PDB file of C-alpha atoms and ligand atoms in Angstrom:
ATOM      1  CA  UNK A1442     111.950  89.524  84.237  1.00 86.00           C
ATOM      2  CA  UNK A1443     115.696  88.920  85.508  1.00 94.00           C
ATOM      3  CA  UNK A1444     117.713  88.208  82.593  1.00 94.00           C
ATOM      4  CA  UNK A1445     118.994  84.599  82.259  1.00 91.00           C
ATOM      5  CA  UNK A1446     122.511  85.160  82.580  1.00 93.00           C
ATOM      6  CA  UNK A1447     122.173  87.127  84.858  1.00 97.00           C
ATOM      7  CA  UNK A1448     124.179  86.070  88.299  1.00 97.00           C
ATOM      8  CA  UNK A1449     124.424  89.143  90.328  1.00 98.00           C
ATOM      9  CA  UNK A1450     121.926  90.101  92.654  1.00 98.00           C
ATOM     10  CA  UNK A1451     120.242  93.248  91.942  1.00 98.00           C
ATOM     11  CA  UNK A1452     119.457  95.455  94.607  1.00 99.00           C
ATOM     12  CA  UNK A1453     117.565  99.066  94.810  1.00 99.00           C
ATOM     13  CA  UNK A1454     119.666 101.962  97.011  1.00 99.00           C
ATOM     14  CA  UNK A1455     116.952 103.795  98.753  1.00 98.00           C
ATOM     15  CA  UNK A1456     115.162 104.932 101.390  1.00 98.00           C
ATOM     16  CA  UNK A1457     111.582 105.001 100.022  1.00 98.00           C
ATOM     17  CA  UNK A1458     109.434 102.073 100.221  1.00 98.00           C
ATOM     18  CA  UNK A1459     107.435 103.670  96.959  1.00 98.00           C
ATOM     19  CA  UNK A1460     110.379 103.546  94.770  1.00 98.00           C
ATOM     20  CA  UNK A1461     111.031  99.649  95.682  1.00 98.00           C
ATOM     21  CA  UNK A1462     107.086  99.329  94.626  1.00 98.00           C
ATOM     22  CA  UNK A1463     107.557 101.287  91.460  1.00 98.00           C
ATOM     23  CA  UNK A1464     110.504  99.320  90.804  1.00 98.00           C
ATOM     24  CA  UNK A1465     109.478  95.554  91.598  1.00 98.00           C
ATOM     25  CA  UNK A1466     106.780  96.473  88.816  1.00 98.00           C
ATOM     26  CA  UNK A1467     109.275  97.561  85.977  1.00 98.00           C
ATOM     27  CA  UNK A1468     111.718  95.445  86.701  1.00 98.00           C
ATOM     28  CA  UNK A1469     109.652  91.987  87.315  1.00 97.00           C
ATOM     29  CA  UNK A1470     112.439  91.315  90.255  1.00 98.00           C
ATOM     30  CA  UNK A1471     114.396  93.018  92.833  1.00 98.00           C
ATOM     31  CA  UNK A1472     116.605  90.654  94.811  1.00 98.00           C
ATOM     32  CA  UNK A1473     117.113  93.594  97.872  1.00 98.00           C
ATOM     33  CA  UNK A1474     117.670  96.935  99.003  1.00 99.00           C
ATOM     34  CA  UNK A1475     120.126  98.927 100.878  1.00 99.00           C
ATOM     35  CA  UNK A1476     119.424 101.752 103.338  1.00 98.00           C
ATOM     36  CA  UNK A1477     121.606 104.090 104.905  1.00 98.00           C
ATOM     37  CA  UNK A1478     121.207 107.193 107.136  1.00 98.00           C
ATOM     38  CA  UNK A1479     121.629 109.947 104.465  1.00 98.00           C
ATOM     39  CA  UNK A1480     119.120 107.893 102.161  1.00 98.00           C
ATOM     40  CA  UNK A1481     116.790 107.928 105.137  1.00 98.00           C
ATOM     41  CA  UNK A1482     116.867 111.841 105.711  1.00 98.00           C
ATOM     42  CA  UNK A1483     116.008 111.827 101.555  1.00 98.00           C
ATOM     43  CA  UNK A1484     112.507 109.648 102.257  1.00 98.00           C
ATOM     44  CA  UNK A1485     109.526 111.734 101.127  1.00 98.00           C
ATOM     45  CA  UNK A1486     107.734 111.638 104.656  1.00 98.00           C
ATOM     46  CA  UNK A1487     110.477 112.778 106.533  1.00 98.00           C
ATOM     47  CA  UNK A1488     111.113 115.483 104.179  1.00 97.00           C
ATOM     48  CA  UNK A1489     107.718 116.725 104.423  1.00 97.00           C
ATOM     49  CA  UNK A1490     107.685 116.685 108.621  1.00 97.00           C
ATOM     50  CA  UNK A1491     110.774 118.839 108.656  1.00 96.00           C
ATOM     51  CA  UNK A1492     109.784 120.952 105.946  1.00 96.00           C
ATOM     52  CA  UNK A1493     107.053 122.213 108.904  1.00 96.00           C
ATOM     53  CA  UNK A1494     109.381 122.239 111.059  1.00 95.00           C
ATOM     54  CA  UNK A1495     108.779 119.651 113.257  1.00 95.00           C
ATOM     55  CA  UNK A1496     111.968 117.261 113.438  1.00 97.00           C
ATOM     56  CA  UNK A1497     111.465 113.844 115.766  1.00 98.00           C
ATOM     57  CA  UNK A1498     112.706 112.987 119.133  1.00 97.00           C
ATOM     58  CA  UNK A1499     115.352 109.698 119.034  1.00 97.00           C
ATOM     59  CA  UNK A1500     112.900 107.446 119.503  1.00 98.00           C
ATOM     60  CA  UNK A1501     110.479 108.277 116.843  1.00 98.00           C
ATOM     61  CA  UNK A1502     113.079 108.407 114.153  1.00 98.00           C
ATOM     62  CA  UNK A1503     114.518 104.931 115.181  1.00 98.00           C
ATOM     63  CA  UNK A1504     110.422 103.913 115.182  1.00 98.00           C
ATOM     64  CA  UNK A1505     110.683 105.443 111.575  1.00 98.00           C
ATOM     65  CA  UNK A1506     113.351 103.685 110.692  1.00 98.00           C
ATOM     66  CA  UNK A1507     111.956 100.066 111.369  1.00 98.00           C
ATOM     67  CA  UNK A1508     108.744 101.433 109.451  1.00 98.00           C
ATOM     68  CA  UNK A1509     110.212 101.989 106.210  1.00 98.00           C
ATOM     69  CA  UNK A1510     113.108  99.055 106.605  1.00 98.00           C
ATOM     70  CA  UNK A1511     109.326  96.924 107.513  1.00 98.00           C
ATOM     71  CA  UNK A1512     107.640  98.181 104.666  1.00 98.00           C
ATOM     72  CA  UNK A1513     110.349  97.602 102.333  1.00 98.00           C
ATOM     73  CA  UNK A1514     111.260  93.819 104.056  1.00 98.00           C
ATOM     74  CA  UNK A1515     107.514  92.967 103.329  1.00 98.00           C
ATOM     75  CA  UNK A1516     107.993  93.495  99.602  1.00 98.00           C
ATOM     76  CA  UNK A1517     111.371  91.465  99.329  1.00 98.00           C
ATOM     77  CA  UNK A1518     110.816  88.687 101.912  1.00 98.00           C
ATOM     78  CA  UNK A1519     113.066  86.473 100.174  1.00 97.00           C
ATOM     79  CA  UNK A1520     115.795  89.218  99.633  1.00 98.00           C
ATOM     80  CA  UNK A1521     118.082  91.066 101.920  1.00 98.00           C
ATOM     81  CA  UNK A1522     117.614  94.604 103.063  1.00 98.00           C
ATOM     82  CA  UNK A1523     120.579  96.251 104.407  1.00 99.00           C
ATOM     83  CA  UNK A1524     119.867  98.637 107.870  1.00 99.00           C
ATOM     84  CA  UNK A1525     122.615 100.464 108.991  1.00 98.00           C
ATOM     85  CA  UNK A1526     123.792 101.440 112.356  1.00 98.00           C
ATOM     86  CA  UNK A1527     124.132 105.400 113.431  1.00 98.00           C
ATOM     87  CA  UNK A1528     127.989 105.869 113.667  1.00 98.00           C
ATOM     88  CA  UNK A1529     130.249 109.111 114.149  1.00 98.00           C
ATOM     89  CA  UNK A1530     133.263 108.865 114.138  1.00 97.00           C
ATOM     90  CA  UNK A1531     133.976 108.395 118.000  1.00 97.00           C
ATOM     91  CA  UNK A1532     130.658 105.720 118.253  1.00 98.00           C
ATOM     92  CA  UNK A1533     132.409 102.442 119.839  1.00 98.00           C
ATOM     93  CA  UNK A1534     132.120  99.054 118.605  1.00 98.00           C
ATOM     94  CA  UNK A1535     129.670  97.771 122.105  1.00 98.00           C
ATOM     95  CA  UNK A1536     127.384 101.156 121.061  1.00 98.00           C
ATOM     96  CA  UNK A1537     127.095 100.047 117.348  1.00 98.00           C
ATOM     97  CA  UNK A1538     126.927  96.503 118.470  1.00 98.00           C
ATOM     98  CA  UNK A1539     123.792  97.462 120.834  1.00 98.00           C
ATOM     99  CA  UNK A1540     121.823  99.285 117.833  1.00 98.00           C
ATOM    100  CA  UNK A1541     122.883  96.089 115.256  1.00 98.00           C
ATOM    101  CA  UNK A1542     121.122  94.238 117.565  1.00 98.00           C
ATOM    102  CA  UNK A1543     118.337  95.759 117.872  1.00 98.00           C
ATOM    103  CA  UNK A1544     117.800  96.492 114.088  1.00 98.00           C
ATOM    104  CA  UNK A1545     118.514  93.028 113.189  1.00 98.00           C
ATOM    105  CA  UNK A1546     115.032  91.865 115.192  1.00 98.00           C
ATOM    106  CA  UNK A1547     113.536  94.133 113.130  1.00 98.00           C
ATOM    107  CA  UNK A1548     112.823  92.197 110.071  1.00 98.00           C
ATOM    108  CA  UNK A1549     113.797  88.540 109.476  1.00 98.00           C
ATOM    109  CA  UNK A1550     116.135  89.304 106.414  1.00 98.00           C
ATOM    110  CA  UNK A1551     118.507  92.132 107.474  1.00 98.00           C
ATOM    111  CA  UNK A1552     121.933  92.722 107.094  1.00 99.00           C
ATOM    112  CA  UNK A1553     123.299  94.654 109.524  1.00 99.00           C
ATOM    113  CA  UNK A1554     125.648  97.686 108.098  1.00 99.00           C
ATOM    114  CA  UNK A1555     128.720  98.634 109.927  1.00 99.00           C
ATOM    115  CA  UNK A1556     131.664 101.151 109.063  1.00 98.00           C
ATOM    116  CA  UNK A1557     134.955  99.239 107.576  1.00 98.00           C
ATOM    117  CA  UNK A1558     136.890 101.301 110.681  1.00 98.00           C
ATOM    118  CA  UNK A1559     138.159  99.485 113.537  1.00 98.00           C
ATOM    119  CA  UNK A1560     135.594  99.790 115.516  1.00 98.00           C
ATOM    120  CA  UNK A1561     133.024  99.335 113.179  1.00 98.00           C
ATOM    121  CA  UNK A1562     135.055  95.716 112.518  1.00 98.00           C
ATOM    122  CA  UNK A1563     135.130  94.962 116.264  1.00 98.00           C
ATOM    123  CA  UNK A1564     131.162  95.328 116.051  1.00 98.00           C
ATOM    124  CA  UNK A1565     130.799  93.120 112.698  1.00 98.00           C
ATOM    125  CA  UNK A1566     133.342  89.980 114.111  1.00 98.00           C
ATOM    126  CA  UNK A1567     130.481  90.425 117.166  1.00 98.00           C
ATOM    127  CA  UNK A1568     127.563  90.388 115.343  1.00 98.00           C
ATOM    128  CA  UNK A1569     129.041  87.760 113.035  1.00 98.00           C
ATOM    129  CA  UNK A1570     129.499  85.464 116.235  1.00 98.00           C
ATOM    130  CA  UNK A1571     126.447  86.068 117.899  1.00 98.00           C
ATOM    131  CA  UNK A1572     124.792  84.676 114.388  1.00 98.00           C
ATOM    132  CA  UNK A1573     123.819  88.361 112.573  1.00 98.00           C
ATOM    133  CA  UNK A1574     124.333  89.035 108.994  1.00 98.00           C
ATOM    134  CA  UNK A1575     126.241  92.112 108.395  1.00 99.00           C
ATOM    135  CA  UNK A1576     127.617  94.409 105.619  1.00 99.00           C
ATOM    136  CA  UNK A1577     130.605  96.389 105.899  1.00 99.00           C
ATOM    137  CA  UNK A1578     129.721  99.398 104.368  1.00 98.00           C
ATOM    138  CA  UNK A1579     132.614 103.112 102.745  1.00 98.00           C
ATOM    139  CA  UNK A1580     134.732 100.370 101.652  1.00 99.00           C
ATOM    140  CA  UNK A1581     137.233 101.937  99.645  1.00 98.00           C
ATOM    141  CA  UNK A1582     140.730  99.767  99.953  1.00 98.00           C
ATOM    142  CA  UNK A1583     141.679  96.560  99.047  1.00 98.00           C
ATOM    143  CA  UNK A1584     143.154  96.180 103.275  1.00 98.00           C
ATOM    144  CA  UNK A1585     139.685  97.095 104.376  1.00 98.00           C
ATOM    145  CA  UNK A1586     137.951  94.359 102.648  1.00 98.00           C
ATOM    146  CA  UNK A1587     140.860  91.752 103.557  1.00 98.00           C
ATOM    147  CA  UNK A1588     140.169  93.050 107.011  1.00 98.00           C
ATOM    148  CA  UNK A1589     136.343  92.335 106.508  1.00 98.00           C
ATOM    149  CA  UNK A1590     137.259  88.691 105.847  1.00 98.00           C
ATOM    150  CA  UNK A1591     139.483  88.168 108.443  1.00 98.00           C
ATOM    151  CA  UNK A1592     137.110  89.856 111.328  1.00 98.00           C
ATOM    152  CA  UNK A1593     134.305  87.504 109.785  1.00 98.00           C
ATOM    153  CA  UNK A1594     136.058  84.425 109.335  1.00 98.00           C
ATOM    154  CA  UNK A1595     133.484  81.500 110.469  1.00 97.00           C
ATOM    155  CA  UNK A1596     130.485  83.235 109.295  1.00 98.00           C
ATOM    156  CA  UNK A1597     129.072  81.362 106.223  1.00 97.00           C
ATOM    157  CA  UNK A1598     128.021  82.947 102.339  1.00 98.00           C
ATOM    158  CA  UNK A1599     125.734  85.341 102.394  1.00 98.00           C
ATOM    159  CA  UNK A1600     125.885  86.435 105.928  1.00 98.00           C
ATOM    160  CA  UNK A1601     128.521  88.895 105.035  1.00 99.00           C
ATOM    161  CA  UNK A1602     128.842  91.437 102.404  1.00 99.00           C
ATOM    162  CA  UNK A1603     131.867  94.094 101.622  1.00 99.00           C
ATOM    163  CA  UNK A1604     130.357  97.521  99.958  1.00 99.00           C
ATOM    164  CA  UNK A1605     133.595  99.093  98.011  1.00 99.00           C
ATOM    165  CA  UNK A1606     131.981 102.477  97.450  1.00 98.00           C
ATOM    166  CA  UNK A1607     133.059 103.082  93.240  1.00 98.00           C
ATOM    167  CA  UNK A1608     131.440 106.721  92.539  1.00 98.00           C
ATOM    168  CA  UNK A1609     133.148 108.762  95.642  1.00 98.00           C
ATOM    169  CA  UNK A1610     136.343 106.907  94.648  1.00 98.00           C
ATOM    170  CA  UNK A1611     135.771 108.077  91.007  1.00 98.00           C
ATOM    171  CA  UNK A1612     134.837 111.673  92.318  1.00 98.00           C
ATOM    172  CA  UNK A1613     138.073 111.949  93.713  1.00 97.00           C
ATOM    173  CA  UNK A1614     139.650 110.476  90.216  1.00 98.00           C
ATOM    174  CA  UNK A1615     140.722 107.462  91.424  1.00 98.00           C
ATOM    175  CA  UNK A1616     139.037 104.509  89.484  1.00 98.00           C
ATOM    176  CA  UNK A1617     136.693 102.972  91.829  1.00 98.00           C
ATOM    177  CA  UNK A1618     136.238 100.108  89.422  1.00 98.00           C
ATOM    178  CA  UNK A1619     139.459  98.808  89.641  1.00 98.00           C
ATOM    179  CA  UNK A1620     138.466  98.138  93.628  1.00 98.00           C
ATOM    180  CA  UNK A1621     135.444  95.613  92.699  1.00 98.00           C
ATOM    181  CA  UNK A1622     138.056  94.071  90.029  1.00 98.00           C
ATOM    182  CA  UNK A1623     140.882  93.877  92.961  1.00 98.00           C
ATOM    183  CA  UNK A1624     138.838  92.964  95.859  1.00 99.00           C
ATOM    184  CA  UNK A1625     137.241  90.425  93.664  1.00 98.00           C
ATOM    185  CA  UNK A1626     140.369  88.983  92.501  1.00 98.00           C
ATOM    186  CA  UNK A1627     141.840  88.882  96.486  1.00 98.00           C
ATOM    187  CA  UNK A1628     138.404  87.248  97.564  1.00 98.00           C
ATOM    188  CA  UNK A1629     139.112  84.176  95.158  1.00 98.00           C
ATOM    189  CA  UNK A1630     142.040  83.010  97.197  1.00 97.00           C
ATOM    190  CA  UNK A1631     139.470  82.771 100.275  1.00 98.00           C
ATOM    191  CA  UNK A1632     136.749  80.571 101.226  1.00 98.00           C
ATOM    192  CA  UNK A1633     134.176  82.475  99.971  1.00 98.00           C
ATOM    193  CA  UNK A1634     132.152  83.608 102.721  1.00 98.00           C
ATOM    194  CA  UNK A1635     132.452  87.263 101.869  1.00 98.00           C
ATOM    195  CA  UNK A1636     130.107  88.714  98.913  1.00 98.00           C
ATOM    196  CA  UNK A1637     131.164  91.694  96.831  1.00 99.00           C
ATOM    197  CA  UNK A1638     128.416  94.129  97.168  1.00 99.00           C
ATOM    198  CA  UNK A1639     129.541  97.106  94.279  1.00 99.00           C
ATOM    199  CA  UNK A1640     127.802 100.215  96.065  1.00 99.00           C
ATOM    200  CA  UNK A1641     127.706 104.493  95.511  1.00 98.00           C
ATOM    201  CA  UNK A1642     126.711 103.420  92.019  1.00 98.00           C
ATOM    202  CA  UNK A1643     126.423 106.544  89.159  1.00 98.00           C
ATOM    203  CA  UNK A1644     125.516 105.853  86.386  1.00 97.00           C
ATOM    204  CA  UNK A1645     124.422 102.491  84.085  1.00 97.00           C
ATOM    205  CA  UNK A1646     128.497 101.687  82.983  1.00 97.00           C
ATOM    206  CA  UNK A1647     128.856 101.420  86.894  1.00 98.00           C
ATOM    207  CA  UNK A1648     126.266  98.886  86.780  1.00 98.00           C
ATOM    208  CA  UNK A1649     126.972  97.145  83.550  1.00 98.00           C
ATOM    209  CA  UNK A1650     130.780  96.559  84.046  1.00 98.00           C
ATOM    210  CA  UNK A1651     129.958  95.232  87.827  1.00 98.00           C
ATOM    211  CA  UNK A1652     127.773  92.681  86.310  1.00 98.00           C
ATOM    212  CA  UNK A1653     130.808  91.830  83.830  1.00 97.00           C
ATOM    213  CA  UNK A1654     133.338  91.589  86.893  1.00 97.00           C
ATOM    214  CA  UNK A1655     130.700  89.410  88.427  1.00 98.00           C
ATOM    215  CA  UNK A1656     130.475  91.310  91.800  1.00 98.00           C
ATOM    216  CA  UNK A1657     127.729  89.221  94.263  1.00 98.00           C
ATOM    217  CA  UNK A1658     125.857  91.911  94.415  1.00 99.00           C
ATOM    218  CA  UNK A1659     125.091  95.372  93.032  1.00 98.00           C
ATOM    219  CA  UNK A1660     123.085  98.038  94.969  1.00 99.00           C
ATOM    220  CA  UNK A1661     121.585 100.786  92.319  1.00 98.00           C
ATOM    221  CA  UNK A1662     120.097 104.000  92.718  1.00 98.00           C
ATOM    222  CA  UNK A1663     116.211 104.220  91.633  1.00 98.00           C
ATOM    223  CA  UNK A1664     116.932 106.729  88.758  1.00 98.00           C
ATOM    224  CA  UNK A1665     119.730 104.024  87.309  1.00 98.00           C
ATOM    225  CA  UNK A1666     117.813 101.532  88.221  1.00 98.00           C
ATOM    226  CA  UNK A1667     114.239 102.749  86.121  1.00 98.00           C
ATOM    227  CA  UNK A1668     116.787 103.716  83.260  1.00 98.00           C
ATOM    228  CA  UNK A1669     118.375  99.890  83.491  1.00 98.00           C
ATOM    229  CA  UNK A1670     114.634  98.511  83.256  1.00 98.00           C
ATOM    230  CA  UNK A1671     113.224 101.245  80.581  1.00 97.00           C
ATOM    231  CA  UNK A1672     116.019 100.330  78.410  1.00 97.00           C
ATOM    232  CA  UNK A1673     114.752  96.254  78.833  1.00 97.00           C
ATOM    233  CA  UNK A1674     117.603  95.551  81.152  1.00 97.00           C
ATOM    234  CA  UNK A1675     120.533  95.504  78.420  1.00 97.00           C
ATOM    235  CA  UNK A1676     123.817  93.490  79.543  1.00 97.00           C
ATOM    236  CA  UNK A1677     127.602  93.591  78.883  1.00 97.00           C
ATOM    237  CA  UNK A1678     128.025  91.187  76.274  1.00 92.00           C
ATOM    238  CA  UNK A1679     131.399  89.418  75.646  1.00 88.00           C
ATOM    239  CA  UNK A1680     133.159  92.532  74.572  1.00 90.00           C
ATOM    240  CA  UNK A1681     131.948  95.480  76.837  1.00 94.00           C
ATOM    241  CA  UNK A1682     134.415  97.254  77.666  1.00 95.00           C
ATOM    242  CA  UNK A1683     134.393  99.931  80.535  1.00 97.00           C
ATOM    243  CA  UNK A1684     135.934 103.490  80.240  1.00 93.00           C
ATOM    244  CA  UNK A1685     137.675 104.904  82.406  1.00 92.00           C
ATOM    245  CA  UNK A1686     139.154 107.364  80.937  1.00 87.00           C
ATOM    246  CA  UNK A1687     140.667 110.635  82.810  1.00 94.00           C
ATOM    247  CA  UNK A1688     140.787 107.784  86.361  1.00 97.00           C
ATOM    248  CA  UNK A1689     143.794 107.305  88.033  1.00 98.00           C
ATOM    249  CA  UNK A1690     144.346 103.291  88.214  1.00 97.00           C
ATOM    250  CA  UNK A1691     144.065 101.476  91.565  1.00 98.00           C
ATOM    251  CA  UNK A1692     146.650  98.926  91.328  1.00 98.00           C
ATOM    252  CA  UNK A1693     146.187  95.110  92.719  1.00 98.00           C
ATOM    253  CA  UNK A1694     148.196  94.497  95.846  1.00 97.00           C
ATOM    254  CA  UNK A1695     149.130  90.674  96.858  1.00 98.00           C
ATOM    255  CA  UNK A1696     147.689  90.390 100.341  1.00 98.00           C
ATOM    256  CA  UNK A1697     147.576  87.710 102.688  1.00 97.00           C
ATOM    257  CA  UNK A1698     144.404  86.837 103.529  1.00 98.00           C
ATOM    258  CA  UNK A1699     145.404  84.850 106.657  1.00 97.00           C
ATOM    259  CA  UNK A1700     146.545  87.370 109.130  1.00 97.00           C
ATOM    260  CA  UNK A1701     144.612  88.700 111.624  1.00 98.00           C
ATOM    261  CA  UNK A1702     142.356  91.711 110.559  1.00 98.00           C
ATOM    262  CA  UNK A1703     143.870  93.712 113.455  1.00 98.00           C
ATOM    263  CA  UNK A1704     147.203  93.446 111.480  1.00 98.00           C
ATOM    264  CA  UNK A1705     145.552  95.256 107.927  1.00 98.00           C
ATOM    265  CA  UNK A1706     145.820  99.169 107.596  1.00 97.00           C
ATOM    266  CA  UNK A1707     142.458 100.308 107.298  1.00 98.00           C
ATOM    267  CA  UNK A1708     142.584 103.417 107.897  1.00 98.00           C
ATOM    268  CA  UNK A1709     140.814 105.884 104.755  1.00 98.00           C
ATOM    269  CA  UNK A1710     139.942 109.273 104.654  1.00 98.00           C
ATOM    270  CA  UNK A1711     136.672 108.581 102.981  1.00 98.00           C
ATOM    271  CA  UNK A1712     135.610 106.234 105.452  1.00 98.00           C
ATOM    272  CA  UNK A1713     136.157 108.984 107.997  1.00 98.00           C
ATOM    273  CA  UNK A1714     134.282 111.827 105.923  1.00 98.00           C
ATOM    274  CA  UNK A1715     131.164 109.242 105.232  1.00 98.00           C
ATOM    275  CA  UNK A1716     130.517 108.195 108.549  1.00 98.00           C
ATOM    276  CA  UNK A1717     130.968 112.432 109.509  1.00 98.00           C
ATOM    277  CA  UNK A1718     128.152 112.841 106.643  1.00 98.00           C
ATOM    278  CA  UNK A1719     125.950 109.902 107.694  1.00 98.00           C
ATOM    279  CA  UNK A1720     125.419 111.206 111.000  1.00 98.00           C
ATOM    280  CA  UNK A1721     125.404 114.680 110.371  1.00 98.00           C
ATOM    281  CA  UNK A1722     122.155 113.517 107.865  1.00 98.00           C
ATOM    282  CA  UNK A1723     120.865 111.284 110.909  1.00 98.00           C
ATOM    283  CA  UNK A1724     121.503 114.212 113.454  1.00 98.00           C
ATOM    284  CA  UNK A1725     119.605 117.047 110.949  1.00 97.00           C
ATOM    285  CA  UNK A1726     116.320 114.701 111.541  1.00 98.00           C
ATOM    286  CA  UNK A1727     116.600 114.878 114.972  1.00 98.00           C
ATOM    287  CA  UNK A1728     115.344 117.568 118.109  1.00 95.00           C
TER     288      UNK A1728
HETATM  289  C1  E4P B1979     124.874 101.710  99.809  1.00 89.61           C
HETATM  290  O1  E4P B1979     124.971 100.722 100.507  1.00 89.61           O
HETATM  291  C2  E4P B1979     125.664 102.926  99.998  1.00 89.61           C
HETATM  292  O2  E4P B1979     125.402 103.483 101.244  1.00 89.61           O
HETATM  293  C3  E4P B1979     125.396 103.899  98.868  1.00 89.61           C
HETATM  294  O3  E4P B1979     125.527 103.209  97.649  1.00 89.61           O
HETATM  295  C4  E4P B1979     126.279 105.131  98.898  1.00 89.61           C
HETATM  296  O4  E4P B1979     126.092 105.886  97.730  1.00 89.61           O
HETATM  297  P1  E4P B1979     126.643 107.373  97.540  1.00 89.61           P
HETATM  298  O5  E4P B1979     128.127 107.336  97.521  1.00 89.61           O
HETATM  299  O6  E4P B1979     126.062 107.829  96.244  1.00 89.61           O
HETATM  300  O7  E4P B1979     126.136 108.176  98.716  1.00 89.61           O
END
């Protein structure tokens, strides 16, 4: 059962409708799951179809797509799952619009994942207007979440979620931590309408000082996840304290939250190398 005291939501990061099963049963709760291309090429099924060799035309890996995001929506109805658009890094904001759309009549309780580039903002202030949820997924600067709240301003809580990615910030030394504690800190001068959703989550410290920062949301890898629950879900108590040793500091910036997202440098590296990675993944499953 969900501790208590326990505020954040807890979502599984997968791509496997069997692990959300497996994990609704040890955990007693699972308040969503998030999805994204390279998690997709990981599912069991599609592993086994290329493994003979037989990879699927564009429309039957879309159709398998929507089965797993279908299967999975069915077990959280009352959650969120987040389904994320294909994006290179030369897709344009109308293309990733198009596919949001699309993805977002899939099940009733999606959130719609777009990059935190400039395009990938252009498509999320869209989607945010024509009434979509969305989640603005490789996060990593404090500017690229202000941005997220400025392209989304209007849309009400829990429509729109930020995913600072911690663990490929921390595998590059910088402390990816210090990013939830930032944007956090930034958000609490706003209205509110964005959620903190702490993502690219390593190891149970991740998760327990995220749940001490009180991010929204935190999206956890099965393995974490069935260590978290065989442990009897443990929590940071009043003086958990996080190390970060041998992690380079990422220092708050004062940032005005009122200018228009087209004004905010958000241009990162890592932003550019995930979305090269995601569709690589999403173009290996493909003929
Ligand atoms: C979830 O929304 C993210 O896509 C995921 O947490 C990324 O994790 P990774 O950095 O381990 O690939």
């Amino acid at each position: 059962m969900k501790p208590l005291n326990l505020k954040t939501r807890i979502f599984l990061d997968g791509g496997n409708a069997d692990e959300t099963e497996e994990i609704i049963n040890l955990l007693g709760f699972l308040d969503g799951q998030t999805t994204n291309p390279t998690l997709i090429s990981k599912n069991p099924e599609a592993r086994e179809r290329l493994a003979k060799g037989s990879k699927f035309s564009p429309e039957e890996i879309i159709h398998f797509y929507k089965g797993v995001v279908r299967k999975i929506s069915a077990m959280i109805p009352r959650g969120s799952i987040s389904v994320e658009v294909y994006a290179d890094p030369s897709t344009t904001a109308d293309e990733m619009l198009r596919q949001g759309k699309e993805m977002f009549s899939w099940i009733p309780n999606a959130h719609i994942k777009f990059p935190s580039s400039k395009e990938g903002l252009k498509a999320a202030g869209e989607a945010v207007k024509a009434g979509m949820r969305v989640n603005l997924t490789l996060c990593f600067s404090q500017e690229q979440a202000a941005a997220v709240y400025a392209a989304t301003l209007g849309a009400k809580r829990g429509d729109v979620f930020v995913s600072p990615f911690i663990g490929r910030l921390d595998d590059r030394v910088e402390n990816g931590m210090d990013l939830i504690a930032n944007i956090l800190k930034m958000y609490q001068k706003g209205d509110g309408h964005v959620e903190v959703l702490t993502a690219s989550v390593r190891n149970i410290d991740h998760l327990l000082y995220a749940i001490r920062l009180g991010s929204d949301i935190i999206t956890v890898p099965f393995k974490i996840l069935k260590e978290w629950g065989e442990k009897g879900l443990p929590m940071p108590g009043e003086g958990y304290v996080y190390k970060s040793a041998g992690l380079k500091k990422m220092a708050y910036r004062e940032i005005d939250l009122s200018k228009k997202w087209q004004d905010f440098d958000i241009s990162h590296d890592l932003t550019v190398k995930g979305m090269e990675k995601f569709s690589e993944d999403w173009n290996a499953l493909i003929r």
